[in-house]
Coordinates of C-alpha atoms in Angstrom, one line a residue:
X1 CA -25.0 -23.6 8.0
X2 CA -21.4 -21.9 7.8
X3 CA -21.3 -18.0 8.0
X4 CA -18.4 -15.2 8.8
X5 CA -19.5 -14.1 12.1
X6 CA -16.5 -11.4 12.5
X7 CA -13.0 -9.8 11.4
X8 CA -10.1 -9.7 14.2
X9 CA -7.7 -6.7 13.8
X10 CA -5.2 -6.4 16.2
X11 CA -4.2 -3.2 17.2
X12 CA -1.9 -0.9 18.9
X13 CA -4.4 1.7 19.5
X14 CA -8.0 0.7 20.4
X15 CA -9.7 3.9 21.1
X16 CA -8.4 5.8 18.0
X17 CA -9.0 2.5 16.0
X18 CA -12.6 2.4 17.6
X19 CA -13.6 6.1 16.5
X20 CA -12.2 5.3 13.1
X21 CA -14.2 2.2 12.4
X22 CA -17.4 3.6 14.6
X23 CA -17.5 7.0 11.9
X24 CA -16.1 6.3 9.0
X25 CA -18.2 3.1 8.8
X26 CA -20.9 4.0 10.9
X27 CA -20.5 0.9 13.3
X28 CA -22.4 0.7 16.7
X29 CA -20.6 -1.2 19.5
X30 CA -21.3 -4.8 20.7
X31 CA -18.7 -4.7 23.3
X32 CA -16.5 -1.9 24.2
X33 CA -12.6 -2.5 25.2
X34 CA -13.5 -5.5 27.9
X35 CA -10.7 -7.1 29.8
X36 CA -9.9 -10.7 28.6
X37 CA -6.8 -12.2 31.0
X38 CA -6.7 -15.5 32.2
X39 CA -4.2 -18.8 31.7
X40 CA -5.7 -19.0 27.8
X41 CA -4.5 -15.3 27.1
X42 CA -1.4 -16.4 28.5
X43 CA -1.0 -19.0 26.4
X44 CA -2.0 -17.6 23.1
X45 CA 0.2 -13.7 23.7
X46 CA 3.3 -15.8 25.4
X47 CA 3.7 -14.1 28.3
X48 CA 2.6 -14.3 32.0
X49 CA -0.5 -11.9 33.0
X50 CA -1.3 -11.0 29.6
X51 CA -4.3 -8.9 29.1
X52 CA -6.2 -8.2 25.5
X53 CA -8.7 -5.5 25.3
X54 CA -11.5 -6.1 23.0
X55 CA -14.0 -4.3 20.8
X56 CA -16.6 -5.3 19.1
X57 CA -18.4 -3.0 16.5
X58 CA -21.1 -4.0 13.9
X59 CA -22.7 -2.5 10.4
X60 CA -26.2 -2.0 10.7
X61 CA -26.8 -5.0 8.4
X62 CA -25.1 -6.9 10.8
X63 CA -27.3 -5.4 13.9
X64 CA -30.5 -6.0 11.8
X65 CA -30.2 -9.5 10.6
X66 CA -28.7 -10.4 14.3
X67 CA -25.2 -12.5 12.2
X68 CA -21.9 -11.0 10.5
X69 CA -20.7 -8.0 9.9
X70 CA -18.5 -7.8 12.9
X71 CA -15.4 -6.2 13.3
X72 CA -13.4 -7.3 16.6
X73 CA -10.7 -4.9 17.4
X74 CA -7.8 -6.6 19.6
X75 CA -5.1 -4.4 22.2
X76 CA -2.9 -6.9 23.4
X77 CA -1.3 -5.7 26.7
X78 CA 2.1 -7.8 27.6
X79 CA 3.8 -6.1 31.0
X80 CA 6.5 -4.7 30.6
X81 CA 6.4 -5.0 26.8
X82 CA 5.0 -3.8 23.9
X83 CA 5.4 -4.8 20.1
X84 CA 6.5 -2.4 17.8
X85 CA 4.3 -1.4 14.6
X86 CA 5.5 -3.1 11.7
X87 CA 5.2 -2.0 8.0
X88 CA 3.9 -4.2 6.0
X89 CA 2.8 -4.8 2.2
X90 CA -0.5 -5.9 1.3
X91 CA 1.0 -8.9 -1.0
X92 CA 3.0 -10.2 1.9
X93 CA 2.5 -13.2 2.8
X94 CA 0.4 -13.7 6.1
X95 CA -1.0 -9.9 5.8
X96 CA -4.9 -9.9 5.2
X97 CA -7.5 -7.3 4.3
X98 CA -11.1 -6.9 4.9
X99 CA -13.8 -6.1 2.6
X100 CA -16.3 -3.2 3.3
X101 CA -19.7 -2.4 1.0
X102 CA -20.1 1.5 1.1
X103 CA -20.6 4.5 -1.0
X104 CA -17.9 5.8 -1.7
X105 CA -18.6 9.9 -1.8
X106 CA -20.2 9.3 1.8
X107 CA -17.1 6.9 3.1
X108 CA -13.7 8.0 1.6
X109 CA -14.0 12.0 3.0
X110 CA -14.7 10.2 6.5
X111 CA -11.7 8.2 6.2
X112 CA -9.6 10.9 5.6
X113 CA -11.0 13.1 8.6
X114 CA -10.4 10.0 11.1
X115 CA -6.4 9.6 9.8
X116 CA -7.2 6.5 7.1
X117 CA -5.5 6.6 3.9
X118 CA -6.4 6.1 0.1
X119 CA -3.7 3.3 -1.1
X120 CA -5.2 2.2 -4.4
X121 CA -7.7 5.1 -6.1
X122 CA -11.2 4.2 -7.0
X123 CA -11.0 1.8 -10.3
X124 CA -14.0 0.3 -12.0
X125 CA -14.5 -3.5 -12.4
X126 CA -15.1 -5.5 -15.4
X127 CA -18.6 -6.3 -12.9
X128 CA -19.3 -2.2 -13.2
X129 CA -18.5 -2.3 -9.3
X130 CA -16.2 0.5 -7.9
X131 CA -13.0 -0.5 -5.9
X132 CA -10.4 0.9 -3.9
X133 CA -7.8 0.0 -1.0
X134 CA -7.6 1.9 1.5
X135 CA -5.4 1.5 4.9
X136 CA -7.1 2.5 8.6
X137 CA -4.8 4.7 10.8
X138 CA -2.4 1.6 12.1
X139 CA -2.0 1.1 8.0
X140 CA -4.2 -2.5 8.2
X141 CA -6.2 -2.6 4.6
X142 CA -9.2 -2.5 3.8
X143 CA -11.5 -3.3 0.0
X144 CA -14.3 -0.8 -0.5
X145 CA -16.4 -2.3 -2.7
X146 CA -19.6 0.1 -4.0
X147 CA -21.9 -1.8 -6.1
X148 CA -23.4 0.1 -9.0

């Protein structure tokens, strides 16, 4: 059997990026900011003593049925360098977005209060689902999907 265990997001700013996705989605932590280094980090960053701090946080879905629903949040540390944020368009080619179930009256205010943004408004699909876009503080999207 085949299942989505988790989304990586890398990310400039892991503890702001952690208190967003831990309120505004109500995630509990499976792993908080551990050190991954080693000759395979090396390789994969491309650069010597590269270190990647990861996150893991997980819906309560995800908690309960013990599979999925996993968010992995990413801080790659080079020495001596750091990437700069890019801007990017959600129809470019390589950028991807995550899907999120929610309500919306509970979820959108929370985004707001933890520095997320409202790129598409709430629309209603031909399904009768509500959808929107929205973009987490580093500007990576994200589908809210709230089933009626």
């Amino acid at each position: 059997m085949i299942s989505l265990r988790h989304c990586g997001i890398y990310v400039h700013d892991i503890n702001k990026m952690e208190l967003f996705y831990e309120n505004v989605f109500q995630m509990y932590y499976v792993c908080k900011q551990e050190i991954c280094c080693g000759k395979e980090f090396d390789i994969l960053v491309g650069a010597d003593n590269a270190k990647v701090l990861m996150s893991k946080l997980i819906t309560e879905r995800g908690r309960t049925t013990g599979s999925g629903d996993m968010i992995e949040l990413l801080q790659v540390v080079i020495p001596e360098q750091m990437d700069k944020i890019n801007s990017q368009k959600l129809t470019d080619q390589g950028t991807i977005h995550i899907a999120i179930e929610c309500q919306f009256n509970k979820t959108l205010p929370l985004l707001k209060d933890y520095n997320g943004k409202v790129v598409i408004d709430p629309i209603t699909m031909k399904s009768g689902n509500k959808m929107c876009i929205v973009a987490d503080p580093e500007g990576n999207y994200i589908e809210l999907i709230e089933r009626m």
